[in-house]
Coordinates of C-alpha atoms in Angstrom, one line a residue:
Chain A
I18 CA 77.6 117.0 117.3
L19 CA 75.3 119.4 119.3
G20 CA 73.0 121.7 117.4
G21 CA 73.8 120.2 114.0
R22 CA 71.8 118.4 111.4
V23 CA 71.8 115.1 109.4
S24 CA 74.2 115.3 106.5
R25 CA 73.4 114.0 103.0
R26 CA 75.1 110.9 101.8
G27 CA 78.5 111.7 100.3
A28 CA 78.5 115.2 101.7
W29 CA 81.8 114.5 103.6
P30 CA 83.5 111.8 101.7
W31 CA 86.7 112.0 103.8
Q32 CA 84.8 111.2 107.1
C33 CA 85.5 107.7 108.5
S34 CA 84.5 105.8 111.5
L35 CA 87.2 104.2 113.7
Q36 CA 85.7 101.0 115.1
S37 CA 86.9 98.5 117.6
G38 CA 85.6 95.0 118.3
Q39 CA 82.2 94.9 120.0
S40 CA 82.3 98.6 120.8
G41 CA 81.5 99.5 117.1
H42 CA 82.0 103.2 116.4
V43 CA 84.5 104.6 118.9
C44 CA 85.9 107.7 117.2
G45 CA 85.9 109.7 114.0
C46 CA 88.8 109.8 111.6
V47 CA 89.7 111.6 108.3
L48 CA 91.0 110.2 105.0
I49 CA 94.0 112.3 103.8
A50 CA 95.4 109.9 101.2
Q51 CA 94.5 106.6 99.6
R52 CA 96.2 104.6 102.4
W53 CA 96.3 107.1 105.2
A54 CA 94.0 108.6 107.7
L55 CA 94.2 110.9 110.7
T56 CA 92.6 110.8 114.1
V57 CA 93.4 111.8 117.6
A58 CA 95.8 110.1 120.0
H59 CA 93.4 109.8 122.9
C60 CA 91.2 107.4 120.9
F61 CA 93.8 104.7 121.4
E62 CA 94.1 105.0 125.1
G63 CA 94.4 101.5 126.4
R64 CA 93.9 100.0 122.9
E65 CA 97.1 100.8 121.0
S66 CA 97.2 97.6 119.0
P67 CA 96.3 98.0 115.3
E68 CA 94.7 94.5 115.2
L69 CA 91.9 95.9 117.5
W70 CA 90.8 98.5 114.9
K71 CA 89.1 98.9 111.6
V72 CA 88.2 102.0 109.6
V73 CA 84.9 102.3 107.8
L74 CA 84.6 104.8 104.9
G75 CA 81.7 106.0 102.7
L76 CA 79.4 105.6 105.6
N77 CA 76.3 107.7 106.4
N78 CA 74.1 105.5 108.6
L79 CA 76.1 103.6 111.2
D80 CA 73.4 101.0 111.3
H81 CA 73.0 100.5 107.5
P82 CA 76.5 100.8 106.0
G83 CA 75.1 100.5 102.4
G84 CA 76.8 99.7 99.2
Q85 CA 79.1 102.7 99.1
S86 CA 80.9 101.9 102.4
Q87 CA 84.4 100.4 102.4
T88 CA 86.0 98.7 105.4
Q89 CA 89.8 98.6 105.9
G90 CA 92.0 97.0 108.6
V91 CA 94.6 99.1 110.3
R92 CA 98.3 98.4 109.4
A93 CA 99.9 100.9 111.7
I94 CA 99.0 103.4 114.4
I95 CA 101.5 106.3 114.8
V96 CA 100.7 108.3 117.9
H97 CA 102.6 111.6 118.2
P98 CA 105.6 111.0 120.5
R99 CA 104.7 114.1 122.5
Y100 CA 101.1 113.3 123.1
N101 CA 100.3 114.4 126.6
R102 CA 97.2 112.8 128.1
A103 CA 97.0 115.1 131.2
V104 CA 96.7 118.3 129.2
V105 CA 95.5 116.7 125.9
D106 CA 98.4 118.3 124.0
Y107 CA 99.8 116.9 120.7
D108 CA 96.6 114.9 120.4
I109 CA 97.1 113.4 116.9
S110 CA 97.7 110.0 115.3
V111 CA 98.5 108.9 111.8
V112 CA 96.7 105.7 110.8
Q113 CA 98.1 103.5 108.0
L114 CA 95.3 101.4 106.3
D115 CA 95.9 97.8 105.3
S116 CA 95.5 98.7 101.6
E117 CA 94.6 101.6 99.4
V118 CA 91.0 102.7 99.4
E119 CA 89.0 102.8 96.1
E120 CA 88.2 106.5 95.4
T121 CA 84.5 106.9 94.7
P122 CA 82.1 109.9 95.0
F123 CA 81.6 108.7 98.6
V124 CA 85.2 108.0 99.5
R125 CA 87.6 110.9 98.9
P126 CA 90.6 112.4 100.7
V127 CA 90.5 115.9 102.1
C128 CA 93.3 118.4 101.5
L129 CA 95.9 119.0 104.1
P130 CA 96.8 122.6 104.8
Q131 CA 99.8 124.1 103.1
L132 CA 102.7 125.1 105.4
G133 CA 101.5 128.0 107.7
Q134 CA 98.0 128.0 106.2
T135 CA 95.4 128.6 108.9
P136 CA 91.7 129.5 108.9
S137 CA 91.1 133.2 109.8
P138 CA 89.3 133.9 113.2
D139 CA 85.6 134.4 112.8
S140 CA 85.5 132.4 109.5
Y141 CA 82.9 129.6 109.4
C142 CA 83.8 125.9 108.9
Y143 CA 82.2 122.5 109.4
I144 CA 82.5 119.7 111.9
T145 CA 81.0 116.3 111.4
G146 CA 80.6 113.1 113.4
W147 CA 78.5 110.4 114.9
G148 CA 79.1 111.6 118.5
H149 CA 76.6 112.6 121.2
M150 CA 73.9 115.0 120.2
G151 CA 73.3 116.2 123.8
N152 CA 70.3 113.9 124.3
R153 CA 71.2 110.8 122.3
M154 CA 73.7 109.1 120.0
P155 CA 72.8 109.3 116.3
F156 CA 72.9 106.7 113.6
K157 CA 73.2 109.2 110.7
L158 CA 76.3 111.4 110.2
Q159 CA 75.7 114.9 111.7
E160 CA 77.2 118.1 110.5
G161 CA 77.4 121.5 112.2
E162 CA 78.7 124.9 111.2
V163 CA 81.1 126.5 113.7
R164 CA 83.1 129.8 113.8
I165 CA 86.8 129.8 114.3
I166 CA 87.8 131.4 117.6
S167 CA 91.2 133.0 118.4
L168 CA 93.4 131.2 120.9
T169 CA 93.3 134.2 123.3
Q170 CA 89.6 134.3 123.4
C171 CA 89.5 130.5 123.7
Q172 CA 91.8 130.5 126.7
S173 CA 89.2 132.7 128.5
Y174 CA 86.7 129.8 128.4
F175 CA 89.1 127.3 129.9
D176 CA 90.8 128.5 133.0
M177 CA 91.4 124.9 134.0
K178 CA 93.4 124.0 130.9
T179 CA 96.1 125.6 128.8
I180 CA 95.4 126.3 125.2
T181 CA 98.6 125.6 123.3
P182 CA 99.6 126.4 119.7
R183 CA 98.9 122.8 118.9
M184 CA 95.2 123.5 119.4
L185 CA 92.5 125.3 117.4
C186 CA 89.2 126.5 118.9
A187 CA 85.8 126.7 117.2
G188 CA 82.2 127.0 118.2
Y189 CA 80.1 129.6 119.9
D190 CA 80.0 131.3 123.4
A191 CA 76.7 129.6 124.1
G192 CA 78.1 126.3 122.9
T193 CA 75.1 125.9 120.7
V194 CA 76.9 124.0 117.9
D195 CA 79.7 121.9 119.2
S196 CA 81.4 118.5 118.9
C197 CA 80.9 116.0 121.7
M198 CA 81.9 112.5 122.9
G199 CA 82.2 110.1 120.0
D200 CA 83.2 112.9 117.5
S201 CA 86.8 112.8 118.6
G202 CA 89.2 112.4 115.7
G203 CA 86.7 113.7 113.2
P204 CA 87.3 116.7 110.9
L205 CA 87.0 120.4 111.1
V206 CA 87.1 121.5 107.5
C207 CA 86.9 124.9 105.7
E208 CA 86.0 125.5 102.1
D209 CA 88.1 127.7 99.9
G210 CA 86.9 129.9 97.0
G211 CA 87.3 127.1 94.5
G212 CA 85.0 124.6 96.4
R213 CA 87.9 122.7 97.8
W214 CA 87.8 121.6 101.4
T215 CA 90.9 121.7 103.7
L216 CA 91.3 119.9 107.0
F217 CA 92.3 122.4 109.8
G218 CA 91.2 120.6 112.9
L219 CA 90.6 117.2 114.5
T220 CA 88.0 117.0 117.2
S221 CA 89.9 116.7 120.5
W222 CA 88.4 118.0 123.7
G223 CA 86.1 120.7 125.3
S224 CA 83.9 121.3 128.2
V225 CA 81.3 118.6 129.1
C226 CA 79.1 119.0 126.1
F227 CA 75.9 117.7 127.6
S228 CA 76.0 119.9 130.6
K229 CA 75.2 123.6 130.9
V230 CA 79.0 124.3 130.8
L231 CA 79.3 126.6 127.8
G232 CA 82.1 127.4 125.4
P233 CA 83.7 126.3 122.2
G234 CA 85.3 123.0 121.2
V235 CA 89.0 122.5 121.0
Y236 CA 90.6 120.8 118.0
S237 CA 94.1 119.5 117.2
N238 CA 95.7 122.1 114.9
V239 CA 96.5 120.1 111.8
T240 CA 98.6 123.0 110.2
H241 CA 101.0 122.7 113.1
F242 CA 101.4 118.9 112.4
T243 CA 101.5 118.9 108.6
P244 CA 105.3 118.5 108.4
W245 CA 105.2 115.7 111.0
I246 CA 102.3 113.9 109.2
Q247 CA 104.2 114.1 105.8
Q248 CA 107.3 112.8 107.5
Q249 CA 105.5 109.8 109.1
I250 CA 103.9 108.9 105.7
Y251 CA 107.4 109.1 104.1
I252 CA 109.1 107.0 106.8
H253 CA 106.4 104.3 106.7
T254 CA 106.2 104.2 102.9
Y255 CA 109.9 104.4 101.8
L256 CA 112.0 103.5 104.8
T257 CA 110.5 100.2 105.8
D258 CA 113.2 97.9 107.2
Chain B
C16 CA 87.2 81.2 139.3
I17 CA 85.0 79.8 136.7
A18 CA 87.8 77.9 134.9
P19 CA 88.8 74.5 136.6
S20 CA 92.1 76.1 137.6
C21 CA 92.7 79.7 138.7
P22 CA 93.8 81.9 135.7
T23 CA 97.3 83.2 136.0
A24 CA 96.1 86.5 137.2
C25 CA 95.2 84.8 140.5
V26 CA 98.0 82.4 140.8
G27 CA 100.5 85.1 140.1
G28 CA 99.0 87.3 142.7
N29 CA 99.1 84.5 145.4
A30 CA 95.4 85.3 145.7
A31 CA 92.9 83.3 147.7
C32 CA 91.4 81.6 144.7
D33 CA 88.8 79.0 145.5
P34 CA 87.6 77.2 142.3
R35 CA 84.1 77.7 143.5
N36 CA 84.7 81.3 143.7
H37 CA 83.5 83.4 140.8
N38 CA 86.3 85.9 140.8
C39 CA 89.8 86.2 141.8
T40 CA 90.5 89.0 144.2
R41 CA 94.0 90.3 144.5
C42 CA 95.6 93.4 145.7
E43 CA 97.7 95.6 143.3
P44 CA 99.9 98.7 144.0
I45 CA 98.2 102.0 143.4
S46 CA 99.6 103.6 140.2
L47 CA 97.0 106.3 139.6
E48 CA 98.9 109.5 140.0
L49 CA 95.9 111.3 141.4
C50 CA 95.8 109.0 144.5
M51 CA 99.5 108.4 145.2
N52 CA 99.4 110.2 148.6
L53 CA 96.8 108.1 150.3
P54 CA 97.3 106.4 153.8
Y55 CA 97.1 103.0 151.9
N56 CA 98.9 101.8 148.8
L57 CA 97.1 98.7 147.7
T58 CA 93.9 98.6 145.7
S59 CA 91.8 96.0 143.8
F60 CA 89.4 96.2 141.0
P61 CA 86.6 96.5 139.9
N62 CA 86.3 99.8 141.8
F63 CA 83.2 101.4 143.2
L64 CA 82.5 103.2 139.9
G65 CA 82.6 100.1 137.8
H66 CA 86.0 100.6 136.3
L67 CA 87.8 97.3 135.7
S68 CA 91.4 98.5 135.8
Q69 CA 93.5 101.5 136.9
R70 CA 94.2 102.3 133.3
E71 CA 90.4 102.6 132.6
T72 CA 90.1 104.7 135.8
S73 CA 92.9 107.0 134.6
V74 CA 91.1 107.9 131.5
S75 CA 87.6 108.0 133.1
W76 CA 85.5 111.1 133.2
E77 CA 85.4 110.9 137.0
S78 CA 89.2 111.1 137.2
S79 CA 88.9 114.6 135.5
L80 CA 85.7 115.6 137.4
F81 CA 86.9 115.1 141.0
P82 CA 90.2 117.1 140.7
A83 CA 88.4 120.0 139.1
L84 CA 85.7 119.8 141.9
V85 CA 88.4 119.8 144.6
Q86 CA 89.4 123.3 143.4
T87 CA 86.1 124.7 144.5
G88 CA 86.9 123.8 148.1
C89 CA 83.4 122.4 148.6
Y90 CA 84.6 119.7 151.0
Q91 CA 87.9 119.3 152.8
Y92 CA 88.2 115.5 152.3
L93 CA 86.7 115.3 148.8
M94 CA 89.9 114.1 147.2
F95 CA 90.3 111.4 149.9
Y96 CA 86.7 110.3 149.3
A97 CA 87.1 110.3 145.5
C98 CA 90.2 108.1 145.8
T99 CA 88.4 105.5 148.0
L100 CA 86.0 105.1 145.1
L101 CA 88.6 105.3 142.2
V102 CA 91.2 103.1 143.9
P103 CA 89.5 101.4 146.8
K104 CA 91.7 100.2 149.6
C105 CA 92.5 96.4 149.4
D106 CA 93.1 94.6 152.7
P107 CA 96.3 92.6 152.1
V108 CA 95.1 89.8 154.5
S109 CA 91.5 89.2 153.5
L110 CA 92.1 90.6 149.9
Q111 CA 88.8 92.3 150.3
K112 CA 88.0 95.9 149.3
V113 CA 87.5 98.4 152.2
P114 CA 84.8 100.9 151.4
P115 CA 84.4 104.5 152.5
C116 CA 82.1 105.0 155.5
R117 CA 78.6 106.1 154.7
S118 CA 79.1 109.4 156.7
L119 CA 82.1 110.3 154.5
C120 CA 80.1 109.6 151.4
R121 CA 77.2 111.7 152.7
S122 CA 79.4 114.6 153.7
A123 CA 81.0 114.7 150.2
K124 CA 77.7 114.5 148.4
E125 CA 75.9 117.0 150.6
K126 CA 78.6 119.6 150.2
C127 CA 79.6 119.1 146.6
E128 CA 76.6 117.8 144.6
S129 CA 75.1 121.3 144.4
V130 CA 78.3 122.7 142.9
L131 CA 78.0 120.1 140.1
G132 CA 74.4 121.1 139.6
I133 CA 75.4 124.7 138.8
V134 CA 77.2 123.4 135.7
G135 CA 74.4 120.9 134.8
L136 CA 76.3 117.8 135.9
Q137 CA 75.1 115.0 138.1
W138 CA 76.9 113.4 141.0
P139 CA 78.4 110.0 139.8
E140 CA 75.4 107.7 140.2
D141 CA 77.5 104.6 141.1
S142 CA 78.4 106.3 144.3
D143 CA 75.1 105.8 146.2
C144 CA 75.9 106.2 149.9
S145 CA 73.5 103.4 151.1
Q146 CA 75.9 100.8 149.7
F147 CA 78.6 101.8 152.2
P148 CA 78.6 100.7 155.9
E149 CA 77.8 103.0 158.8
D150 CA 81.0 104.0 160.6
G151 CA 81.3 102.3 164.0
G152 CA 79.4 99.3 162.9
N153 CA 81.0 95.8 162.6
A154 CA 82.0 96.3 159.0
T155 CA 85.3 98.2 158.6
C156 CA 85.2 101.3 156.5
L157 CA 87.4 104.3 155.8
L158 CA 87.4 107.7 157.3
P159 CA 90.0 110.4 156.7
E160 CA 92.7 110.2 159.4
P161 CA 94.2 113.4 160.8
G162 CA 96.8 114.8 158.4
V163 CA 95.4 113.2 155.3
D164 CA 96.3 115.5 152.4
E165 CA 93.4 117.4 150.9
C166 CA 95.2 117.9 147.6
S167 CA 96.4 115.2 145.2
P168 CA 99.8 115.0 143.6
S169 CA 98.1 116.4 140.5
H170 CA 97.3 119.6 142.4
F171 CA 99.4 122.6 143.6
K172 CA 98.6 123.4 147.2
C173 CA 98.0 127.2 147.8
R174 CA 99.5 128.7 150.9
S175 CA 95.9 129.1 152.0
G176 CA 95.4 125.3 151.8
R177 CA 93.3 125.4 148.7
C178 CA 94.1 123.0 145.8
V179 CA 94.5 124.1 142.2
L180 CA 95.4 121.9 139.3
A181 CA 99.2 121.7 138.8
S182 CA 98.9 123.0 135.3
K183 CA 97.8 126.4 136.8
R184 CA 101.1 126.8 138.7
C185 CA 102.9 129.8 137.2
D186 CA 100.6 130.0 134.2
G187 CA 100.3 133.7 134.5
H188 CA 96.7 133.6 135.9
L189 CA 96.0 134.2 139.6
D190 CA 94.1 131.0 140.6
C191 CA 94.8 130.6 144.3
D192 CA 92.6 132.8 146.6
D193 CA 95.9 134.1 148.0
H194 CA 97.6 134.2 144.6
S195 CA 100.4 132.0 145.9
D196 CA 100.3 129.9 142.6
E197 CA 102.1 132.8 140.9
D198 CA 104.8 133.2 143.5
D199 CA 108.4 131.9 143.1
C200 CA 107.9 131.2 139.4
G201 CA 111.5 131.2 138.4
C202 CA 112.6 128.1 136.6
S203 CA 115.1 126.9 139.3
E204 CA 112.5 127.4 142.0
R205 CA 110.4 124.9 140.2
A206 CA 113.2 122.6 139.4
L207 CA 113.0 123.5 135.7
W208 CA 115.7 124.5 133.2
E209 CA 115.7 128.1 131.9
C210 CA 116.2 128.6 128.2
P211 CA 119.2 130.9 127.6
G212 CA 118.1 134.3 126.2
S213 CA 114.5 133.9 127.3
N214 CA 112.5 133.2 130.5
V215 CA 110.9 130.0 129.1
C216 CA 111.2 127.1 131.5
I217 CA 111.4 123.5 130.3
K218 CA 111.7 120.2 132.0
A219 CA 115.2 118.7 132.0
S220 CA 113.9 115.7 130.1
M221 CA 113.1 118.0 127.2
I222 CA 116.8 118.9 126.7
C223 CA 118.3 117.0 123.7
D224 CA 115.2 115.0 123.1
G225 CA 115.0 115.8 119.4
F226 CA 112.2 118.3 119.9
P227 CA 113.1 122.0 120.0
D228 CA 111.3 123.7 122.9
C229 CA 113.3 126.9 123.6
P230 CA 112.7 129.9 121.4
L231 CA 116.2 129.8 119.9
L232 CA 116.1 126.0 119.8
V233 CA 119.1 126.1 122.1
D234 CA 117.8 123.0 124.0
E235 CA 118.8 120.9 121.0
D236 CA 122.3 122.5 120.5
N237 CA 125.5 120.8 121.4
C238 CA 123.8 117.6 122.2
S239 CA 126.2 115.3 120.5
V240 CA 129.9 115.3 119.8
C241 CA 130.4 113.5 116.5
R242 CA 133.7 112.9 114.7
D243 CA 134.6 114.8 111.5
N244 CA 133.3 112.1 109.2
E245 CA 130.1 111.7 111.2
L246 CA 126.8 113.6 111.3
S247 CA 124.3 114.0 114.2
C248 CA 120.9 112.3 113.9
N249 CA 117.8 114.1 115.1
N250 CA 118.1 112.0 118.3
H251 CA 121.8 113.1 118.5
Q252 CA 123.2 109.7 117.7
C253 CA 126.3 109.9 115.4
V254 CA 126.3 108.2 112.0
H255 CA 129.0 108.0 109.4
R256 CA 128.6 110.6 106.6
T257 CA 128.7 108.0 103.9
L258 CA 125.5 106.5 105.2
W259 CA 123.6 109.7 104.9
C260 CA 120.7 109.6 102.4
D261 CA 121.5 106.2 101.0
G262 CA 117.9 105.0 101.3
R263 CA 118.6 102.8 104.3
K264 CA 117.8 103.8 107.9
D265 CA 121.0 104.1 110.0
C266 CA 119.8 106.5 112.7
R267 CA 117.5 104.8 115.1
D268 CA 114.9 107.5 114.4
S269 CA 115.6 107.2 110.6
S270 CA 116.5 110.9 110.5
D271 CA 119.5 110.2 108.2
E272 CA 116.9 109.6 105.5
W273 CA 114.8 112.7 106.1
D274 CA 114.8 115.7 103.7
C275 CA 117.1 114.0 101.3
V276 CA 115.3 115.1 98.1
S277 CA 114.6 118.7 97.2
L278 CA 113.0 120.4 94.2
S279 CA 114.1 123.9 95.0
D280 CA 117.1 125.4 93.4
G281 CA 118.1 129.0 92.5
S282 CA 117.3 128.3 88.8
G283 CA 113.8 126.8 89.1
P284 CA 112.5 123.4 90.4
V285 CA 115.6 121.5 89.8
L286 CA 115.9 118.1 91.5
T287 CA 118.8 117.8 94.0
V288 CA 119.7 114.9 96.4
F289 CA 121.8 115.3 99.6
R290 CA 123.8 112.1 99.4
T291 CA 126.5 111.9 102.2
A292 CA 125.2 115.3 103.1
A293 CA 126.5 117.0 100.0
E294 CA 124.3 118.4 97.2
Y295 CA 124.2 116.3 94.1
Q296 CA 122.5 117.0 90.7
I297 CA 120.6 114.2 89.0
C298 CA 121.9 113.3 85.6
A299 CA 119.0 113.3 83.2
D300 CA 120.4 110.7 80.8
E301 CA 118.5 107.7 82.1
W302 CA 115.7 109.5 83.9
N303 CA 112.1 108.2 83.4
H304 CA 108.5 108.9 84.2
Q305 CA 108.2 106.4 87.0
L306 CA 111.0 108.1 88.8
S307 CA 109.2 111.5 88.4
H308 CA 106.1 109.9 89.9
L309 CA 108.1 108.5 92.8
T310 CA 109.8 111.9 93.5
C311 CA 106.5 113.8 93.7
R312 CA 104.9 111.2 95.9
Q313 CA 107.9 110.9 98.2
L314 CA 107.8 114.7 98.7
G315 CA 104.1 114.5 99.4
L316 CA 103.6 116.9 96.5
G317 CA 101.2 114.7 94.5
V318 CA 101.9 113.9 90.8
P319 CA 104.3 115.2 88.2
S320 CA 102.8 117.9 85.9
S321 CA 105.9 118.7 83.9
V322 CA 109.4 117.3 83.6
S323 CA 112.2 118.9 81.7
M324 CA 116.0 118.5 81.3
V325 CA 117.9 121.6 82.1
T326 CA 121.3 122.1 80.5
D327 CA 124.0 123.5 82.7
Q328 CA 124.9 127.1 82.0
P329 CA 128.5 127.3 80.8
G330 CA 131.0 128.4 83.4
V331 CA 128.8 127.1 86.3
P332 CA 130.7 127.8 89.5
G333 CA 132.9 124.8 90.8
R334 CA 132.5 121.2 89.8
R335 CA 129.0 119.8 90.1
R336 CA 128.5 116.5 91.7
W337 CA 126.3 114.1 89.8
L338 CA 124.1 111.1 90.7
H339 CA 123.0 108.7 88.0
V340 CA 120.0 106.4 87.8
H341 CA 121.0 103.0 89.2
P342 CA 120.8 100.2 86.5
E343 CA 118.5 98.2 88.8
W344 CA 116.4 101.2 89.9
N345 CA 113.2 99.3 89.4
Q346 CA 114.3 96.3 91.4
R347 CA 114.1 98.3 94.6
N348 CA 110.4 98.3 95.2
G349 CA 109.2 100.4 98.1
S350 CA 112.5 102.2 98.5
A351 CA 113.0 105.9 98.3
L352 CA 114.4 107.8 95.3
Q353 CA 117.8 108.2 96.9
A354 CA 118.1 104.4 97.1
R355 CA 117.7 104.2 93.3
L356 CA 120.6 106.5 92.4
E357 CA 124.3 105.9 92.3
K358 CA 127.5 107.8 92.1
R359 CA 129.8 107.1 89.1
S360 CA 133.4 107.9 88.4
H361 CA 132.4 110.1 85.3
A362 CA 130.3 113.2 85.2
C363 CA 127.0 113.4 83.3
H364 CA 127.6 113.1 79.5
S365 CA 124.7 115.4 78.5
R366 CA 125.3 117.7 81.5
K367 CA 121.5 117.9 81.7
R368 CA 119.8 118.1 85.1
V369 CA 116.2 117.0 85.9
S370 CA 113.7 119.7 86.5
L371 CA 110.3 118.6 87.8
V372 CA 107.0 120.4 88.7
C373 CA 104.5 118.4 90.8
T374 CA 100.8 119.3 91.4
R375 CA 98.8 118.3 94.4
E376 CA 96.6 115.3 93.8
E377 CA 92.9 115.9 93.8
C378 CA 91.6 116.4 97.3
G379 CA 88.9 118.1 99.2
L380 CA 86.2 117.8 96.5
R381 CA 82.7 116.4 97.1
P382 CA 81.4 114.9 93.8
A383 CA 78.5 113.2 95.5
V384 CA 77.0 116.6 96.6
G385 CA 76.5 117.6 93.0
M386 CA 74.5 114.4 92.4
Y387 CA 71.5 115.9 94.2
S388 CA 71.6 119.3 92.6
H389 CA 69.8 118.3 89.4
R390 CA 66.6 117.5 91.4
K391 CA 64.6 120.7 91.0
K392 CA 61.3 119.2 92.1
R393 CA 59.5 121.3 94.7

């Protein structure tokens, strides 16, 4: 996260770290139910097998997991059948954990948006992750406040790519607070009046965040995928062979 | 090869694999779409940027950087040079990599490095030109032959010769310097299929693929011809009506078991199941709390907050169809609600239906954040 700050322990209890073998942290992910998480499809490029992955929850410092962290194996990885690597469209995956997590103050699911529920342009939301900070990779979970940007305005920043309805844009013209490599799959969440946080985006792509190229970050639009997510959970819970 | 015998990768590729040799070199066909129009079609890895495979190259940052840089027109043979780094030529006889000539590297770097500087990016450091042989020396190296294509298959070539990314063809923005990327944008001119009733173009592969793409979803119409007693799955396979919503997957995409349970009904949240694609009420006589839990979870609606039994109004139109709780409903662990119900010859004695209200499970709260708020120290 560029232009962010260190988050307090337990501030984002749905944030998880998707880790693989020796690489350690590869991508962010988001807990949406006791046995289910979301991330983006491009994190699995070339490493589609569930055995290669584990999910760590309740984490703040990558280097010192601490007593609140929980580590889960991955039972299934369900990449959206329409994921398109070239234009990074339909960039979403549902991850089934080996077993249910234990809900604690440091491990909690986030809310999925209701059908058609979207954040209003110019409202402020939060992104979190252990990705590049522009000059280094952090150990402690970073958080940054970003502003939701309309798709039309967003398209004007990216004449090399097409912004589709499956995408959501957030950030600032000057790119001052933005997600970056290593944040992929992590959450963009907005708080409602009752102090409840809803997941509207998964960090997906953007301009090269440690260069002078400016512009917002692009997130997978979770609202667009909520019916598909619910359907995958139903199929993999109740329609096993 | 370090191992006593060559690993299969070498043996399979009839490579020259000398046990004393520390690596097995072999040529492989180029599969990177970006470089499928080169004057050679065999490559070998690792490449000159340190990537170990074409798959790694295909998701590398350089494979996005170079096509974007080509659009600036900074150097006529930039794409050719980039491909000699990304998928280096492999000589089928010696099985050795053939590098680009130093002059080609220098030309590309001199003309394009400054463009990257404008956006705060560096030229890929692995491509230091001194590692490549001088052209004309005794080491063979690659130079662009006349007629080599300046654009890659991932580009659209403007009439003026410039290259723009294929995704910009007919995207409504004028990208070519001569605007030719927005000419002839009819669907048929681009070998695409035009959605009836709109000017949306889709690839032929998107027709009847289970995903609606046209505004009126017409690309998913008339995709299967099922018999009267069959229904069409989402993937347009035909499945017998009696198999619909029985709790077992019969469609390859399992769509015969989608949307089988519903809580909406004219008269409040009454539970209905679409067994054999007909609407059934659930007889409340043997209903229980576990089934209420299962129903709410299966619908992704959380947990039950209230359950009630609704008596049928007298004179309800037509004969209702009833499903009853299966006697072995709890032997079927892991199965969906519709698998735990059964038809019976008789109607529902009490004529009471199940009405259920679910509430979303707790989510989106941050209890740990409150833990710090009591500390008022300054």
